[in-house]
Amino acid sequence: MSRARPGVRLFWCFFALYGLTSSGNPFRVPDEFEVYFQAAQLADAGELSIPQTLAITQEGQPIFFGEVGADGRPYAPYGPGVAFLIAPFHLAGRAVARLAGVPRAPLPAGIAWELLVGGITTFATAFAAALAVAGFCRASLGLGANPSRAVQLAVILGGATLLWPYGTTLYSEAWLAAAFSWTAALLLDARARDRGVPIRVVLAAMLVAAAILTKPAAVVTAPAFMIAALFDRQVAARARWSVALALAAAAAMAMAVHIGWNLHRFGRAMDFGYNLAAMIPEPPARSFALDDVPRGLFVMLLTPGKSLFVWAPATLLGLLGLPACWPRERGLAAGAIAAIVLALLFYAAFLFPEGGYAHGPRHLVPLIPLLLLPLSVPAIPWVRRKLAVCAAIGFVMASLGASISFLEDQSAPGAGTRISTGPYYERIDPPPGRPGHRYRLDYIPFKFALTSGHWWSPERPSGNGPDFFPLHLARARATLPGGQNIPPWMPWAVSLPWAIALVWSGALLRPWLRGSNGNSR
């Protein structure tokens, strides 16, 4: 079996899984709906402002989160890259709506069109997360794992970690995970080949740049790839430096694009558009505070709602395998250590180490494939029972995360997109420059949604309840004004093909899932 074939089958299997379980709901928080509106404005007017957010109000106030640019247009505080990445799916959604006869009209009359097109747009992150799984498999093979071991680890990544829930929302982290997985795969592939090395290094550098253009904070992780290249003793010193410099140049160019974009919008190089005035009782905002690092680390590593090891337990085994990995794959070990240390320190000091309303440690999602890679090194033995326990816990958390909306679980009914006190946030008296709300350390994931009586209530609002696109469409059709414009067959049309593809592609993976993974006990 060729190296590409298991990766292709993994891609289709997890694209189908994430598509089938997609929330199809990009209208919950600004990180989702403003990215959706960016793509819509790109399709309508060829630019990235978000005037839609000024026309839609909540409690009499526009839902806009960002800053008004020098040209008088409202802009989101997110990288320009993600709008271009999701645009093909947005255009596909428009085509489906046209073929189905769903009319586009101003809200509220056009709600059916927005729900259908928005749901199909959300399939973009299903595509991205599936790419991450396939890229991880390729990287595992590049480390010398036999195909069965590579596929089994990829299945754990795709079905038993936080990557699954993030493949069902419109958050950008799945795109970063895909970029990082394929960057690792391309660099490992280049190491093993005599021909085609420059093009693989260039492609890897382009992926690092694309990740930064998608989310500027990805620049924090970029040095990990440079460190991995410099520590790789299997490559000549000159080649190591060439790779590291190529990656550094790509990261620098991506940040230069961001600076130019900021200057174009706001006239200030380091103004990314975050308008935090409403969240900071004593401005100006301090985005980072060293005093908050201990608490931030505790949040991301040890709290039940945000711990990396609760939401992706197999990463603990990957980290524990780093000492054995060091003498055999020093570049991988050094890069993984650099990635997790840089990300933890950066986000622990950040305003919101929990990542806002979101399942699990949102900021660490892109690192999960990298932290699992040490388990691919053939010399590192598997303890089947430990890995099985981690996979079982991860599957439970991931499947619940894909089934229960993070916003419904973390905010009180009627709070909408506003940060408010409740099961997730508590009000505090903060130091100057820091937010007046703080993540609750005692938050238990899924408890509020499942015990509040709202999640399964027949009277629940449209968009609430089991967080699956077909169910949201069916409920919108039955309860919302204009919902009858959604054809009665549409919920089946956006679910049945995914179910068939999942069964078909899953069956094709059986030879690798049944095979021996090599060095295990």
PDB file of C-alpha atoms in Angstrom, residues 78-212:
ATOM      1  CA  TYR A  78      -8.996  38.619  12.676  1.00  0.00           C
ATOM      2  CA  GLY A  79      -6.431  37.744  10.058  1.00  0.00           C
ATOM      3  CA  PRO A  80      -7.446  38.145   6.416  1.00  0.00           C
ATOM      4  CA  GLY A  81      -6.402  34.599   5.538  1.00  0.00           C
ATOM      5  CA  VAL A  82      -9.340  32.724   7.041  1.00  0.00           C
ATOM      6  CA  ALA A  83     -11.924  34.559   4.906  1.00  0.00           C
ATOM      7  CA  PHE A  84     -10.164  33.387   1.748  1.00  0.00           C
ATOM      8  CA  LEU A  85      -9.917  29.830   3.102  1.00  0.00           C
ATOM      9  CA  ILE A  86     -13.626  29.506   3.793  1.00  0.00           C
ATOM     10  CA  ALA A  87     -14.759  31.458   0.721  1.00  0.00           C
ATOM     11  CA  PRO A  88     -15.049  28.360  -1.566  1.00  0.00           C
ATOM     12  CA  PHE A  89     -17.436  26.735   0.916  1.00  0.00           C
ATOM     13  CA  HIS A  90     -19.382  29.956   1.235  1.00  0.00           C
ATOM     14  CA  LEU A  91     -19.783  30.114  -2.541  1.00  0.00           C
ATOM     15  CA  ALA A  92     -20.831  26.457  -2.543  1.00  0.00           C
ATOM     16  CA  GLY A  93     -23.470  27.326   0.073  1.00  0.00           C
ATOM     17  CA  ARG A  94     -24.809  30.091  -2.146  1.00  0.00           C
ATOM     18  CA  ALA A  95     -24.981  27.690  -5.086  1.00  0.00           C
ATOM     19  CA  VAL A  96     -26.903  25.123  -3.025  1.00  0.00           C
ATOM     20  CA  ALA A  97     -29.332  27.794  -1.820  1.00  0.00           C
ATOM     21  CA  ARG A  98     -29.952  28.916  -5.386  1.00  0.00           C
ATOM     22  CA  LEU A  99     -30.485  25.357  -6.635  1.00  0.00           C
ATOM     23  CA  ALA A 100     -32.851  24.654  -3.711  1.00  0.00           C
ATOM     24  CA  GLY A 101     -34.839  27.814  -4.409  1.00  0.00           C
ATOM     25  CA  VAL A 102     -34.089  29.439  -1.044  1.00  0.00           C
ATOM     26  CA  PRO A 103     -34.408  33.209  -1.617  1.00  0.00           C
ATOM     27  CA  ARG A 104     -31.911  35.736  -0.325  1.00  0.00           C
ATOM     28  CA  ALA A 105     -33.513  38.708   1.389  1.00  0.00           C
ATOM     29  CA  PRO A 106     -32.687  41.199   4.170  1.00  0.00           C
ATOM     30  CA  LEU A 107     -33.094  39.852   7.689  1.00  0.00           C
ATOM     31  CA  PRO A 108     -35.338  38.699   9.252  1.00  0.00           C
ATOM     32  CA  ALA A 109     -37.048  37.582   6.018  1.00  0.00           C
ATOM     33  CA  GLY A 110     -33.792  36.082   4.730  1.00  0.00           C
ATOM     34  CA  ILE A 111     -33.040  33.971   7.801  1.00  0.00           C
ATOM     35  CA  ALA A 112     -33.487  30.696   5.907  1.00  0.00           C
ATOM     36  CA  TRP A 113     -30.859  31.696   3.347  1.00  0.00           C
ATOM     37  CA  GLU A 114     -28.364  32.762   6.022  1.00  0.00           C
ATOM     38  CA  LEU A 115     -28.827  29.545   8.011  1.00  0.00           C
ATOM     39  CA  LEU A 116     -28.374  27.305   4.984  1.00  0.00           C
ATOM     40  CA  VAL A 117     -25.416  29.170   3.505  1.00  0.00           C
ATOM     41  CA  GLY A 118     -23.822  29.637   6.932  1.00  0.00           C
ATOM     42  CA  GLY A 119     -24.140  25.936   7.692  1.00  0.00           C
ATOM     43  CA  ILE A 120     -22.486  24.905   4.445  1.00  0.00           C
ATOM     44  CA  THR A 121     -19.760  27.498   5.003  1.00  0.00           C
ATOM     45  CA  THR A 122     -19.006  25.791   8.320  1.00  0.00           C
ATOM     46  CA  PHE A 123     -18.029  22.627   6.419  1.00  0.00           C
ATOM     47  CA  ALA A 124     -14.794  24.503   5.678  1.00  0.00           C
ATOM     48  CA  THR A 125     -13.409  23.640   9.094  1.00  0.00           C
ATOM     49  CA  ALA A 126     -14.445  20.003   8.665  1.00  0.00           C
ATOM     50  CA  PHE A 127     -12.252  20.035   5.570  1.00  0.00           C
ATOM     51  CA  ALA A 128      -9.398  21.687   7.500  1.00  0.00           C
ATOM     52  CA  ALA A 129      -9.552  19.272  10.440  1.00  0.00           C
ATOM     53  CA  ALA A 130      -9.591  16.288   8.050  1.00  0.00           C
ATOM     54  CA  LEU A 131      -6.515  17.735   6.334  1.00  0.00           C
ATOM     55  CA  ALA A 132      -4.837  17.880   9.752  1.00  0.00           C
ATOM     56  CA  VAL A 133      -5.508  14.163  10.305  1.00  0.00           C
ATOM     57  CA  ALA A 134      -4.148  13.240   6.867  1.00  0.00           C
ATOM     58  CA  GLY A 135      -1.090  15.459   7.360  1.00  0.00           C
ATOM     59  CA  PHE A 136      -0.404  13.886  10.732  1.00  0.00           C
ATOM     60  CA  CYS A 137      -0.482  10.419   9.159  1.00  0.00           C
ATOM     61  CA  ARG A 138       1.983  11.563   6.505  1.00  0.00           C
ATOM     62  CA  ALA A 139       4.296  12.992   9.173  1.00  0.00           C
ATOM     63  CA  SER A 140       4.077   9.756  11.184  1.00  0.00           C
ATOM     64  CA  LEU A 141       5.150   7.769   8.150  1.00  0.00           C
ATOM     65  CA  GLY A 142       7.984  10.242   7.648  1.00  0.00           C
ATOM     66  CA  LEU A 143       9.214   9.429  11.152  1.00  0.00           C
ATOM     67  CA  GLY A 144       9.395   5.724  10.238  1.00  0.00           C
ATOM     68  CA  ALA A 145       6.127   4.502  11.735  1.00  0.00           C
ATOM     69  CA  ASN A 146       4.639   1.527   9.957  1.00  0.00           C
ATOM     70  CA  PRO A 147       1.317   2.275   8.206  1.00  0.00           C
ATOM     71  CA  SER A 148      -0.814   0.598  10.882  1.00  0.00           C
ATOM     72  CA  ARG A 149       0.776   2.600  13.658  1.00  0.00           C
ATOM     73  CA  ALA A 150       0.465   5.834  11.681  1.00  0.00           C
ATOM     74  CA  VAL A 151      -3.220   5.231  10.914  1.00  0.00           C
ATOM     75  CA  GLN A 152      -4.109   4.215  14.452  1.00  0.00           C
ATOM     76  CA  LEU A 153      -2.491   7.352  15.879  1.00  0.00           C
ATOM     77  CA  ALA A 154      -4.226   9.471  13.243  1.00  0.00           C
ATOM     78  CA  VAL A 155      -7.576   7.959  14.250  1.00  0.00           C
ATOM     79  CA  ILE A 156      -6.864   8.916  17.866  1.00  0.00           C
ATOM     80  CA  LEU A 157      -6.013  12.464  16.758  1.00  0.00           C
ATOM     81  CA  GLY A 158      -9.171  12.754  14.676  1.00  0.00           C
ATOM     82  CA  GLY A 159     -11.653  10.984  16.933  1.00  0.00           C
ATOM     83  CA  ALA A 160     -10.307  11.193  20.467  1.00  0.00           C
ATOM     84  CA  THR A 161      -8.990  14.744  20.838  1.00  0.00           C
ATOM     85  CA  LEU A 162     -10.277  18.298  20.765  1.00  0.00           C
ATOM     86  CA  LEU A 163      -9.676  18.445  17.008  1.00  0.00           C
ATOM     87  CA  TRP A 164     -13.106  16.862  16.442  1.00  0.00           C
ATOM     88  CA  PRO A 165     -15.190  19.639  18.074  1.00  0.00           C
ATOM     89  CA  TYR A 166     -13.085  22.253  16.300  1.00  0.00           C
ATOM     90  CA  GLY A 167     -13.796  20.547  12.994  1.00  0.00           C
ATOM     91  CA  THR A 168     -17.493  21.277  13.578  1.00  0.00           C
ATOM     92  CA  THR A 169     -17.367  25.027  14.343  1.00  0.00           C
ATOM     93  CA  LEU A 170     -16.113  28.022  12.368  1.00  0.00           C
ATOM     94  CA  TYR A 171     -13.197  28.758  14.693  1.00  0.00           C
ATOM     95  CA  SER A 172      -9.871  29.020  12.843  1.00  0.00           C
ATOM     96  CA  GLU A 173      -7.875  26.554  14.972  1.00  0.00           C
ATOM     97  CA  ALA A 174      -8.550  23.593  12.647  1.00  0.00           C
ATOM     98  CA  TRP A 175      -6.811  25.482   9.832  1.00  0.00           C
ATOM     99  CA  LEU A 176      -3.757  26.047  12.029  1.00  0.00           C
ATOM    100  CA  ALA A 177      -3.692  22.360  12.978  1.00  0.00           C
ATOM    101  CA  ALA A 178      -3.773  21.447   9.285  1.00  0.00           C
ATOM    102  CA  ALA A 179      -0.984  23.904   8.447  1.00  0.00           C
ATOM    103  CA  PHE A 180       1.227  22.649  11.281  1.00  0.00           C
ATOM    104  CA  SER A 181       0.599  18.964  10.491  1.00  0.00           C
ATOM    105  CA  TRP A 182       1.509  19.396   6.850  1.00  0.00           C
ATOM    106  CA  THR A 183       4.498  21.613   7.648  1.00  0.00           C
ATOM    107  CA  ALA A 184       5.890  18.768   9.764  1.00  0.00           C
ATOM    108  CA  ALA A 185       5.034  16.214   7.061  1.00  0.00           C
ATOM    109  CA  LEU A 186       6.721  18.199   4.295  1.00  0.00           C
ATOM    110  CA  LEU A 187       9.882  18.830   6.301  1.00  0.00           C
ATOM    111  CA  LEU A 188      10.158  15.146   7.256  1.00  0.00           C
ATOM    112  CA  ASP A 189       9.486  14.165   3.653  1.00  0.00           C
ATOM    113  CA  ALA A 190      12.214  16.528   2.457  1.00  0.00           C
ATOM    114  CA  ARG A 191      14.659  14.980   4.912  1.00  0.00           C
ATOM    115  CA  ALA A 192      14.096  11.517   3.475  1.00  0.00           C
ATOM    116  CA  ARG A 193      14.453  12.437  -0.210  1.00  0.00           C
ATOM    117  CA  ASP A 194      17.279  13.283  -2.565  1.00  0.00           C
ATOM    118  CA  ARG A 195      15.054  15.096  -5.071  1.00  0.00           C
ATOM    119  CA  GLY A 196      12.340  17.662  -4.666  1.00  0.00           C
ATOM    120  CA  VAL A 197      13.716  18.940  -1.376  1.00  0.00           C
ATOM    121  CA  PRO A 198      13.578  22.688  -2.186  1.00  0.00           C
ATOM    122  CA  ILE A 199       9.947  22.597  -3.284  1.00  0.00           C
ATOM    123  CA  ARG A 200       8.934  20.782  -0.097  1.00  0.00           C
ATOM    124  CA  VAL A 201      10.749  23.305   2.064  1.00  0.00           C
ATOM    125  CA  VAL A 202       9.134  26.168   0.145  1.00  0.00           C
ATOM    126  CA  LEU A 203       5.694  24.597   0.577  1.00  0.00           C
ATOM    127  CA  ALA A 204       6.353  24.127   4.305  1.00  0.00           C
ATOM    128  CA  ALA A 205       7.365  27.791   4.586  1.00  0.00           C
ATOM    129  CA  MET A 206       4.222  28.832   2.712  1.00  0.00           C
ATOM    130  CA  LEU A 207       2.103  26.859   5.176  1.00  0.00           C
ATOM    131  CA  VAL A 208       3.751  28.621   8.121  1.00  0.00           C
ATOM    132  CA  ALA A 209       2.980  31.948   6.448  1.00  0.00           C
ATOM    133  CA  ALA A 210      -0.612  30.866   5.739  1.00  0.00           C
ATOM    134  CA  ALA A 211      -1.105  29.924   9.399  1.00  0.00           C
ATOM    135  CA  ILE A 212       0.078  33.368  10.516  1.00  0.00           C
TER     136      ILE A 212
END
